[in-house]
Amino acid sequence: MSEKDFEPLKPLPRQLSKFLAEEMLYDAISQNLDPSREAALQEFLQTSPETVAIQNQMSSARDYCAQLSETQVSEPFLARLSQMKSPYQRVVDTLAWSKWPDTLRWTIEALVVAGLASIVVIFLWPYISQYAPTRSQEVVLVEVDKPQVSASEPKEEEAAVVANESEAPAISISANTELKEPVVKSELPKAPVAPETAPVEPPPPPPKPEPVPPPVTVVAEEKPAPRESGQKPARKGELYRAVMTLDNIDIVTEQITTMLVGFGAEKAGDVKLGWRKPSGSYYHFSLPDQNYDAVLAQLQSFGPVRISKEPHWRVMPEGKIRFILDVKDAAATEANQE
Amino acid sequence: MISDAQIRALAVFFYFAFQDERLAELATVRSVVAIKSRAITNTEDPIDLQAAIVATTFKVWNEYKKKIRSTQSSVSQSGGWILPHNVDLGPWRQFRKEAPDEEFLLMIWSQISKFSDEAISRGLGLTIGTVRHRVGRGLKRLGAAIV
């Protein structure tokens, strides 16, 4: 057989089922079908009124939806919707740092800086302080010279000038110390109150009515000589107080001063021996204790002497006693009594 | 940035989806905020934009459909939506009551919001054929409700 005997088969006309036709209805009304399918569907529709009814319903539904699609939104409602923010966004906008008042921001910044500085100081100061320069906690009260002293000087001289700890800052002075000036005039315990008035220079001494006893050479003895006056020598931490009332105060002041100096007396207070005051003269001196009796006898030659001994915190060196003699002017005393 | 047209599309979708103005407003706000925060509208492709809106609205619908109190509509003339003159919502309410969710939601996107089948299929993760099949069924059901 030749090729002319065979003729190509002609395609059979497509026949749609109802199911397929209904499935293609949406494509048909939305114009998405190819021409062959469109033709097949149209041919089917001519034989199926039910499918045509369905197609009409679908067209009506499309028209109905087209009307619904013209629904509008009012402008106020649209504006309100467009300004809506999420809760997170609202919180962020509220807490936005740039929107806070300037005063509040500066206050918070200052508090944060102060807090950080406090934390640094509290936790890091122990490490920082060890590199900081430190000051000596010693306080220099007075500068003193320390002369060379022999080993024989007793240690008791250390207590010769010792400040009262309860009244003044403690000042310890070693045995080799020699004070230039009184350490702290206002702090050291004072002798009986010295008059505030300026000392009056005594007038030139008149002719002496009584002979001046010759100066007595003080003989240093290891042990003091026994005393006949009945008064025991001043022990450490004791003070002799004597009061006399004499006439011619100017004359006797000079005489008593000369006598005391002759017996080795040295001023122990702030004022000179025989410091004059309106009511008399004042003596504050240290005296070798072996001369005590001789001095007492000499004083008694001037007039009655009232002498007493009292304990005192100030300790004198061995062999020395401390004396305060108050010579009152008899004339001034009588005037005051009147 | 979201445009006014896109906000309108969201509002209209939820209006016909919920038929409850209060719920529709809440869902619309939720969708607007979600779209703004995710910067979905930055795309220049309209298909991608429609697909993003479809995905967002579908997600919000699933969140808020549990709050639908009844099948009865709760709309008024004083709400934020302005319906065309002489439009009866009866057929739509009937259709919404009878149709499954995927059918009437697709009808809203396809026939009311006028989104393309490709955008809807991309937003929901469906094939175009599935989308067209469901839209066809929805048109049949809505057409029967109109008759």
Short mmCIF file of C-alpha atoms in Angstrom, two decimals:
data_model
loop_
_atom_site.label_atom_id
_atom_site.label_comp_id
_atom_site.label_asym_id
_atom_site.label_seq_id
_atom_site.Cartn_x
_atom_site.Cartn_y
_atom_site.Cartn_z
CA MET A 1 0.00 0.00 0.00
CA SER A 2 1.21 3.46 -0.76
CA GLU A 3 1.00 6.60 1.29
CA LYS A 4 -1.92 7.72 -0.84
CA ASP A 5 -4.03 4.99 0.63
CA PHE A 6 -3.84 6.42 4.07
CA GLU A 7 -5.70 9.61 4.78
CA PRO A 8 -5.20 11.41 8.05
CA LEU A 9 -7.98 11.04 10.49
CA LYS A 10 -10.09 14.08 10.94
CA PRO A 11 -10.42 15.18 14.54
CA LEU A 12 -13.69 14.37 16.04
CA PRO A 13 -15.65 17.33 17.28
CA ARG A 14 -15.01 17.88 21.01
CA GLN A 15 -18.04 17.27 23.09
CA LEU A 16 -18.08 18.73 26.55
CA SER A 17 -19.64 17.10 29.50
CA LYS A 18 -21.88 19.07 31.74
CA PHE A 19 -19.28 19.01 34.47
CA LEU A 20 -16.55 20.35 32.23
CA ALA A 21 -18.90 22.95 30.80
CA GLU A 22 -19.81 24.26 34.22
CA GLU A 23 -16.15 24.35 35.19
CA MET A 24 -15.37 26.45 32.15
CA LEU A 25 -18.18 28.90 32.75
CA TYR A 26 -16.09 31.20 34.96
CA ASP A 27 -13.29 31.23 32.39
CA ALA A 28 -15.84 32.00 29.73
CA ILE A 29 -17.42 34.95 31.51
CA SER A 30 -13.98 36.24 32.46
CA GLN A 31 -12.87 35.74 28.82
CA ASN A 32 -9.99 33.46 29.64
CA LEU A 33 -10.90 30.59 27.28
CA ASP A 34 -9.07 29.76 24.11
CA PRO A 35 -11.16 29.93 20.88
CA SER A 36 -11.62 26.17 20.48
CA ARG A 37 -12.88 25.71 23.98
CA GLU A 38 -15.02 28.78 23.67
CA ALA A 39 -16.64 27.33 20.59
CA ALA A 40 -17.15 23.98 22.25
CA LEU A 41 -18.72 25.60 25.24
CA GLN A 42 -21.04 27.71 23.15
CA GLU A 43 -22.09 24.63 21.29
CA PHE A 44 -22.80 22.84 24.55
CA LEU A 45 -24.77 25.75 25.93
CA GLN A 46 -27.11 25.49 23.00
CA THR A 47 -28.05 22.01 24.20
CA SER A 48 -28.15 22.67 27.99
CA PRO A 49 -30.53 25.32 29.32
CA GLU A 50 -29.51 24.47 32.88
CA THR A 51 -25.93 25.41 32.17
CA VAL A 52 -27.13 28.61 30.57
CA ALA A 53 -29.05 29.42 33.73
CA ILE A 54 -25.97 28.82 35.79
CA GLN A 55 -23.99 31.07 33.48
CA ASN A 56 -26.56 33.81 33.89
CA GLN A 57 -26.43 33.47 37.67
CA MET A 58 -22.71 33.78 37.62
CA SER A 59 -22.95 36.86 35.46
CA SER A 60 -25.46 38.38 37.86
CA ALA A 61 -23.19 37.60 40.77
CA ARG A 62 -20.33 39.29 39.02
CA ASP A 63 -22.42 42.37 38.40
CA TYR A 64 -23.54 42.34 42.03
CA CYS A 65 -19.95 42.14 43.23
CA ALA A 66 -19.04 44.97 40.89
CA GLN A 67 -21.62 47.10 42.65
CA LEU A 68 -20.28 46.09 46.05
CA SER A 69 -16.76 46.98 44.94
CA GLU A 70 -17.88 50.60 44.67
CA THR A 71 -18.14 50.79 48.45
CA GLN A 72 -16.21 53.78 49.72
CA VAL A 73 -14.64 54.75 53.05
CA SER A 74 -15.39 58.13 54.57
CA GLU A 75 -12.51 60.58 54.75
CA PRO A 76 -12.51 61.00 58.56
CA PHE A 77 -12.55 57.27 58.95
CA LEU A 78 -9.79 56.90 56.41
CA ALA A 79 -7.71 59.56 58.16
CA ARG A 80 -8.18 57.89 61.51
CA LEU A 81 -7.14 54.56 60.08
CA SER A 82 -4.06 55.99 58.43
CA GLN A 83 -2.86 57.52 61.74
CA MET A 84 -3.15 54.30 63.66
CA LYS A 85 0.01 53.05 65.33
CA SER A 86 0.86 49.80 66.96
CA PRO A 87 1.05 49.73 70.77
CA TYR A 88 4.80 49.29 70.49
CA GLN A 89 5.02 52.32 68.25
CA ARG A 90 2.89 54.36 70.62
CA VAL A 91 5.15 53.42 73.53
CA VAL A 92 8.25 54.24 71.52
CA ASP A 93 6.83 57.61 70.50
CA THR A 94 5.89 58.38 74.09
CA LEU A 95 9.28 57.42 75.43
CA ALA A 96 11.19 59.10 72.64
CA TRP A 97 14.07 60.88 74.31
CA SER A 98 13.96 63.78 71.88
CA LYS A 99 10.39 64.61 72.83
CA TRP A 100 11.02 64.94 76.53
CA PRO A 101 11.23 68.44 78.06
CA ASP A 102 14.73 69.86 78.19
CA THR A 103 14.62 70.32 81.97
CA LEU A 104 13.68 66.71 82.53
CA ARG A 105 16.35 65.47 80.16
CA TRP A 106 19.07 67.52 81.81
CA THR A 107 17.97 66.37 85.26
CA ILE A 108 18.06 62.74 84.22
CA GLU A 109 21.44 63.16 82.58
CA ALA A 110 22.83 64.82 85.72
CA LEU A 111 21.47 62.04 87.91
CA VAL A 112 22.97 59.40 85.66
CA VAL A 113 26.38 61.08 85.72
CA ALA A 114 26.23 61.53 89.49
CA GLY A 115 25.21 57.92 89.95
CA LEU A 116 28.04 56.66 87.80
CA ALA A 117 30.52 58.87 89.63
CA SER A 118 29.27 57.60 92.97
CA ILE A 119 29.60 54.01 91.85
CA VAL A 120 33.13 54.63 90.67
CA VAL A 121 34.10 56.30 93.94
CA ILE A 122 32.49 53.64 96.10
CA PHE A 123 33.89 50.61 94.36
CA LEU A 124 37.16 51.92 92.95
CA TRP A 125 38.30 54.31 95.70
CA PRO A 126 40.19 51.65 97.65
CA TYR A 127 42.30 51.04 94.57
CA ILE A 128 42.71 54.69 93.68
CA SER A 129 43.51 55.94 97.16
CA GLN A 130 46.67 53.91 97.45
CA TYR A 131 48.18 55.95 94.63
CA ALA A 132 47.12 59.27 96.15
CA PRO A 133 49.73 61.33 98.05
CA THR A 134 49.28 61.02 101.80
CA ARG A 135 50.03 63.54 104.50
CA SER A 136 51.80 62.84 107.68
CA GLN A 137 49.45 62.83 110.61
CA GLU A 138 52.10 64.13 112.93
CA VAL A 139 51.62 67.63 114.21
CA VAL A 140 54.64 69.72 115.13
CA LEU A 141 53.84 71.73 118.23
CA VAL A 142 57.21 73.25 119.00
CA GLU A 143 60.77 72.99 117.83
CA VAL A 144 63.31 72.47 120.53
CA ASP A 145 67.07 72.21 120.65
CA LYS A 146 68.47 69.03 122.01
CA PRO A 147 71.79 69.77 123.69
CA GLN A 148 74.20 66.95 124.43
CA VAL A 149 73.79 65.73 128.02
CA SER A 150 75.85 63.36 130.12
CA ALA A 151 74.65 59.95 131.02
CA SER A 152 74.63 60.80 134.74
CA GLU A 153 71.65 63.16 134.53
CA PRO A 154 68.76 61.39 136.03
CA LYS A 155 65.70 60.60 134.10
CA GLU A 156 63.62 62.52 136.61
CA GLU A 157 64.54 65.73 134.82
CA GLU A 158 62.37 64.56 132.00
CA ALA A 159 59.42 65.30 134.17
CA ALA A 160 60.63 68.75 135.12
CA VAL A 161 58.51 70.42 132.51
CA VAL A 162 55.69 68.16 131.58
CA ALA A 163 52.41 69.46 130.30
CA ASN A 164 49.32 68.40 132.02
CA GLU A 165 47.70 65.93 129.70
CA SER A 166 44.32 66.86 130.89
CA GLU A 167 44.74 70.57 130.28
CA ALA A 168 47.08 70.83 127.32
CA PRO A 169 48.43 68.71 124.49
CA ALA A 170 51.02 66.31 125.77
CA ILE A 171 54.51 67.50 125.11
CA SER A 172 57.20 65.02 126.00
CA ILE A 173 60.68 66.44 126.31
CA SER A 174 63.63 64.18 126.69
CA ALA A 175 66.39 64.51 129.24
CA ASN A 176 68.56 66.24 126.69
CA THR A 177 66.10 68.95 126.03
CA GLU A 178 66.55 72.51 127.10
CA LEU A 179 63.69 74.83 126.42
CA LYS A 180 64.37 78.13 124.82
CA GLU A 181 61.10 79.65 125.78
CA PRO A 182 58.18 78.45 127.79
CA VAL A 183 56.56 75.82 125.62
CA VAL A 184 52.93 76.86 125.56
CA LYS A 185 52.29 79.63 127.90
CA SER A 186 48.56 79.23 127.86
CA GLU A 187 48.61 75.44 128.12
CA LEU A 188 51.13 74.68 130.78
CA PRO A 189 49.67 74.71 134.24
CA LYS A 190 50.35 78.08 135.66
CA ALA A 191 51.59 79.04 139.02
CA PRO A 192 49.25 81.04 141.20
CA VAL A 193 47.60 83.73 139.15
CA ALA A 194 49.95 86.45 138.15
CA PRO A 195 48.52 89.94 138.07
CA GLU A 196 47.46 91.19 134.72
CA THR A 197 48.76 94.67 135.23
CA ALA A 198 52.09 95.52 133.77
CA PRO A 199 54.90 95.08 136.18
CA VAL A 200 56.02 98.30 137.75
CA GLU A 201 59.70 98.95 137.84
CA PRO A 202 60.83 99.43 141.38
CA PRO A 203 62.25 102.75 142.33
CA PRO A 204 65.94 103.05 143.09
CA PRO A 205 66.63 101.20 146.34
CA PRO A 206 67.03 103.42 149.35
CA PRO A 207 69.83 102.84 151.82
CA LYS A 208 69.47 99.39 153.27
CA PRO A 209 68.35 99.45 156.88
CA GLU A 210 69.52 95.93 157.53
CA PRO A 211 72.64 94.25 156.42
CA VAL A 212 72.26 92.02 153.44
CA PRO A 213 73.25 88.51 154.26
CA PRO A 214 76.20 87.37 152.28
CA PRO A 215 75.45 85.06 149.40
CA VAL A 216 75.50 81.48 150.44
CA THR A 217 77.34 79.09 148.32
CA VAL A 218 75.16 76.17 147.54
CA VAL A 219 76.93 72.98 148.26
CA ALA A 220 75.64 70.18 146.19
CA GLU A 221 75.18 67.16 148.34
CA GLU A 222 73.86 63.82 147.43
CA LYS A 223 71.64 63.86 150.48
CA PRO A 224 70.02 66.97 151.90
CA ALA A 225 71.11 68.09 155.42
CA PRO A 226 68.65 67.51 158.24
CA ARG A 227 66.44 70.49 158.78
CA GLU A 228 65.79 72.23 162.06
CA SER A 229 62.82 74.25 160.95
CA GLY A 230 60.51 71.33 161.35
CA GLN A 231 59.37 71.56 157.74
CA LYS A 232 60.27 68.63 155.61
CA PRO A 233 61.88 69.37 152.25
CA ALA A 234 59.54 69.55 149.33
CA ARG A 235 59.17 66.28 147.66
CA LYS A 236 58.52 65.82 144.06
CA GLY A 237 55.19 67.12 142.98
CA GLU A 238 54.90 69.67 145.77
CA LEU A 239 54.71 73.45 145.92
CA TYR A 240 55.61 75.83 148.76
CA ARG A 241 53.42 78.87 149.13
CA ALA A 242 54.46 81.74 151.39
CA VAL A 243 52.69 85.00 152.15
CA MET A 244 54.17 88.02 153.87
CA THR A 245 52.81 91.47 154.59
CA LEU A 246 55.55 94.10 154.81
CA ASP A 247 56.01 97.83 154.76
CA ASN A 248 58.22 99.69 152.35
CA ILE A 249 57.42 97.22 149.71
CA ASP A 250 59.77 98.69 147.18
CA ILE A 251 62.77 98.39 149.48
CA VAL A 252 62.07 94.94 150.78
CA THR A 253 61.34 93.66 147.28
CA GLU A 254 64.83 94.48 146.16
CA GLN A 255 66.32 93.04 149.29
CA ILE A 256 64.39 89.82 149.09
CA THR A 257 65.27 89.45 145.45
CA THR A 258 68.93 89.85 146.15
CA MET A 259 68.73 87.40 149.05
CA LEU A 260 66.98 84.74 147.03
CA VAL A 261 69.36 85.03 144.13
CA GLY A 262 72.17 84.63 146.61
CA PHE A 263 70.70 81.35 147.79
CA GLY A 264 70.46 80.01 144.24
CA ALA A 265 66.86 80.86 143.48
CA GLU A 266 65.87 80.96 139.80
CA LYS A 267 62.62 82.19 138.41
CA ALA A 268 60.28 79.32 137.64
CA GLY A 269 57.39 81.22 136.17
CA ASP A 270 56.77 83.72 133.48
CA VAL A 271 57.71 86.85 135.42
CA LYS A 272 60.96 87.92 137.01
CA LEU A 273 61.73 87.55 140.69
CA GLY A 274 60.02 90.26 142.68
CA TRP A 275 57.60 91.22 139.97
CA ARG A 276 55.70 94.24 141.17
CA LYS A 277 52.00 94.49 141.27
CA PRO A 278 49.81 97.16 142.88
CA SER A 279 49.28 95.13 146.05
CA GLY A 280 52.84 93.96 146.47
CA SER A 281 55.44 91.85 144.79
CA TYR A 282 55.46 88.31 143.49
CA TYR A 283 58.13 85.64 143.47
CA HIS A 284 57.92 82.31 141.66
CA PHE A 285 61.20 80.51 141.85
CA SER A 286 62.96 77.22 142.18
CA LEU A 287 65.40 76.76 145.03
CA PRO A 288 67.90 74.14 146.03
CA ASP A 289 66.17 72.34 148.83
CA GLN A 290 69.23 72.47 151.10
CA ASN A 291 68.86 76.25 151.20
CA TYR A 292 65.28 76.08 152.28
CA ASP A 293 65.97 76.70 155.97
CA ALA A 294 68.36 79.54 155.30
CA VAL A 295 65.91 81.25 153.02
CA LEU A 296 63.14 80.80 155.51
CA ALA A 297 65.24 82.30 158.24
CA GLN A 298 66.08 85.28 156.07
CA LEU A 299 62.47 85.81 155.20
CA GLN A 300 61.51 85.67 158.83
CA SER A 301 63.96 88.46 159.44
CA PHE A 302 61.82 90.70 157.28
CA GLY A 303 58.65 89.82 159.05
CA PRO A 304 56.12 87.09 159.77
CA VAL A 305 55.88 84.42 157.12
CA ARG A 306 52.87 82.19 156.52
CA ILE A 307 54.08 79.18 154.62
CA SER A 308 52.20 76.15 153.38
CA LYS A 309 52.97 73.17 151.28
CA GLU A 310 50.60 71.65 148.82
CA PRO A 311 50.82 68.84 146.32
CA HIS A 312 51.25 69.82 142.71
CA TRP A 313 51.38 67.85 139.54
CA ARG A 314 54.55 69.56 138.48
CA VAL A 315 57.54 67.51 139.55
CA MET A 316 60.80 69.28 140.22
CA PRO A 317 64.19 67.78 139.58
CA GLU A 318 65.90 66.04 142.42
CA GLY A 319 67.28 68.56 144.92
CA LYS A 320 65.02 71.41 143.86
CA ILE A 321 61.88 72.79 145.33
CA ARG A 322 59.40 75.21 143.89
CA PHE A 323 58.35 78.26 145.75
CA ILE A 324 55.72 80.96 145.34
CA LEU A 325 56.18 83.96 147.61
CA ASP A 326 53.59 86.69 147.71
CA VAL A 327 54.78 89.82 149.53
CA LYS A 328 51.85 92.13 150.14
CA ASP A 329 52.17 95.83 150.74
CA ALA A 330 50.96 96.55 154.27
CA ALA A 331 49.83 100.03 153.32
CA ALA A 332 47.79 98.78 150.43
CA THR A 333 46.29 96.07 152.54
CA GLU A 334 45.13 98.53 155.22
CA ALA A 335 43.67 100.80 152.57
CA ASN A 336 41.63 97.97 151.14
CA GLN A 337 40.36 96.97 154.56
CA GLU A 338 39.18 100.52 155.22
CA MET B 1 4.19 53.87 53.73
CA ILE B 2 0.69 52.63 53.03
CA SER B 3 -1.50 54.56 50.64
CA ASP B 4 -5.11 55.58 51.16
CA ALA B 5 -6.18 53.20 48.38
CA GLN B 6 -4.59 50.31 50.16
CA ILE B 7 -6.20 51.30 53.46
CA ARG B 8 -9.56 51.51 51.68
CA ALA B 9 -9.06 48.05 50.23
CA LEU B 10 -8.36 46.69 53.70
CA ALA B 11 -11.39 48.41 55.20
CA VAL B 12 -13.73 47.19 52.45
CA PHE B 13 -12.43 43.64 52.72
CA PHE B 14 -13.07 43.40 56.44
CA TYR B 15 -16.43 45.11 56.11
CA PHE B 16 -17.73 42.41 53.80
CA ALA B 17 -15.85 39.67 55.60
CA PHE B 18 -17.18 40.37 59.10
CA GLN B 19 -20.33 42.34 58.37
CA ASP B 20 -19.65 43.85 61.80
CA GLU B 21 -18.44 47.44 61.79
CA ARG B 22 -16.75 47.30 65.16
CA LEU B 23 -14.87 44.13 64.32
CA ALA B 24 -14.10 45.37 60.83
CA GLU B 25 -12.58 48.57 62.22
CA LEU B 26 -10.45 46.65 64.70
CA ALA B 27 -9.25 44.26 62.02
CA THR B 28 -8.54 47.10 59.63
CA VAL B 29 -6.46 48.92 62.23
CA ARG B 30 -4.63 45.74 63.02
CA SER B 31 -3.84 45.19 59.35
CA VAL B 32 -2.72 48.79 58.80
CA VAL B 33 -0.33 48.59 61.74
CA ALA B 34 0.99 45.23 60.59
CA ILE B 35 1.61 46.46 57.07
CA LYS B 36 3.31 49.64 58.32
CA SER B 37 5.57 47.81 60.75
CA ARG B 38 6.68 45.24 58.20
CA ALA B 39 7.11 47.81 55.43
CA ILE B 40 5.29 45.48 53.10
CA THR B 41 4.24 48.26 50.77
CA ASN B 42 7.78 49.15 49.84
CA THR B 43 7.63 46.79 46.89
CA GLU B 44 7.14 48.24 43.41
CA ASP B 45 5.54 45.15 41.86
CA PRO B 46 1.73 45.47 42.08
CA ILE B 47 1.33 41.71 42.13
CA ASP B 48 3.64 41.44 45.10
CA LEU B 49 1.81 44.27 46.83
CA GLN B 50 -1.57 42.62 46.33
CA ALA B 51 -0.16 39.30 47.47
CA ALA B 52 1.19 40.92 50.65
CA ILE B 53 -2.18 42.49 51.37
CA VAL B 54 -3.94 39.15 50.76
CA ALA B 55 -1.58 37.39 53.15
CA THR B 56 -1.95 40.05 55.84
CA THR B 57 -5.72 40.23 55.66
CA PHE B 58 -6.01 36.45 55.71
CA LYS B 59 -3.87 36.32 58.83
CA VAL B 60 -5.86 39.03 60.59
CA TRP B 61 -9.12 37.38 59.53
CA ASN B 62 -8.03 34.18 61.24
CA GLU B 63 -7.23 36.15 64.40
CA TYR B 64 -10.52 38.03 64.55
CA LYS B 65 -13.05 35.53 63.18
CA LYS B 66 -13.26 33.97 66.62
CA LYS B 67 -14.73 37.25 67.85
CA ILE B 68 -17.68 37.15 65.52
CA ARG B 69 -20.60 37.17 67.90
CA SER B 70 -23.33 36.10 65.51
CA THR B 71 -24.07 35.53 61.89
CA GLN B 72 -26.29 38.55 61.88
CA SER B 73 -24.86 41.63 60.29
CA SER B 74 -24.08 44.68 62.37
CA VAL B 75 -23.71 47.50 59.98
CA SER B 76 -25.22 50.93 59.85
CA GLN B 77 -25.42 53.88 57.58
CA SER B 78 -23.49 56.03 60.04
CA GLY B 79 -20.35 53.91 60.01
CA GLY B 80 -17.16 54.70 58.21
CA TRP B 81 -18.25 52.76 55.07
CA ILE B 82 -20.34 54.28 52.33
CA LEU B 83 -22.28 51.72 50.28
CA PRO B 84 -23.48 52.42 46.74
CA HIS B 85 -27.00 53.65 46.43
CA ASN B 86 -29.76 51.06 46.43
CA VAL B 87 -27.46 48.10 47.03
CA ASP B 88 -29.06 45.25 48.97
CA LEU B 89 -26.69 43.35 51.22
CA GLY B 90 -29.21 40.53 51.65
CA PRO B 91 -27.74 38.26 48.96
CA TRP B 92 -24.28 38.84 50.30
CA ARG B 93 -25.28 38.00 53.84
CA GLN B 94 -27.02 34.86 52.58
CA PHE B 95 -23.97 33.91 50.60
CA ARG B 96 -21.68 34.59 53.57
CA LYS B 97 -23.81 32.41 55.80
CA GLU B 98 -23.84 29.45 53.41
CA ALA B 99 -20.38 29.56 51.81
CA PRO B 100 -17.23 28.22 53.44
CA ASP B 101 -14.61 30.71 54.53
CA GLU B 102 -12.19 30.11 51.67
CA GLU B 103 -14.97 30.62 49.14
CA PHE B 104 -16.40 33.94 50.20
CA LEU B 105 -12.94 35.32 51.16
CA LEU B 106 -11.75 34.55 47.64
CA MET B 107 -14.88 36.19 46.27
CA ILE B 108 -14.05 39.35 48.20
CA TRP B 109 -10.45 39.45 46.99
CA SER B 110 -11.30 38.53 43.44
CA GLN B 111 -14.62 40.17 42.71
CA ILE B 112 -14.84 43.07 45.18
CA SER B 113 -11.21 44.09 45.78
CA LYS B 114 -10.40 43.20 42.14
CA PHE B 115 -7.12 41.49 42.96
CA SER B 116 -5.62 39.29 40.25
CA ASP B 117 -5.84 35.52 40.48
CA GLU B 118 -2.06 35.34 40.44
CA ALA B 119 -1.75 37.70 43.41
CA ILE B 120 -4.36 35.77 45.36
CA SER B 121 -2.68 32.45 44.61
CA ARG B 122 0.72 33.89 45.67
CA GLY B 123 -0.66 35.43 48.86
CA LEU B 124 -2.44 32.27 49.96
CA GLY B 125 0.04 29.77 48.60
CA LEU B 126 -2.49 28.16 46.25
CA THR B 127 -2.44 27.36 42.55
CA ILE B 128 -4.20 29.66 40.14
CA GLY B 129 -6.49 26.85 39.10
CA THR B 130 -7.59 26.32 42.68
CA VAL B 131 -8.28 30.01 43.04
CA ARG B 132 -10.39 30.14 39.85
CA HIS B 133 -12.27 27.01 40.76
CA ARG B 134 -13.26 28.38 44.14
CA VAL B 135 -14.20 31.75 42.69
CA GLY B 136 -16.40 30.02 40.14
CA ARG B 137 -18.15 28.07 42.83
CA GLY B 138 -18.60 31.24 44.82
CA LEU B 139 -20.16 33.01 41.87
CA LYS B 140 -22.59 30.15 41.41
CA ARG B 141 -23.59 30.23 45.05
CA LEU B 142 -23.90 34.01 45.12
CA GLY B 143 -25.83 33.94 41.88
CA ALA B 144 -28.29 31.46 43.35
CA ALA B 145 -28.68 33.71 46.40
CA ILE B 146 -29.41 36.69 44.19
CA VAL B 147 -32.10 34.74 42.33
#
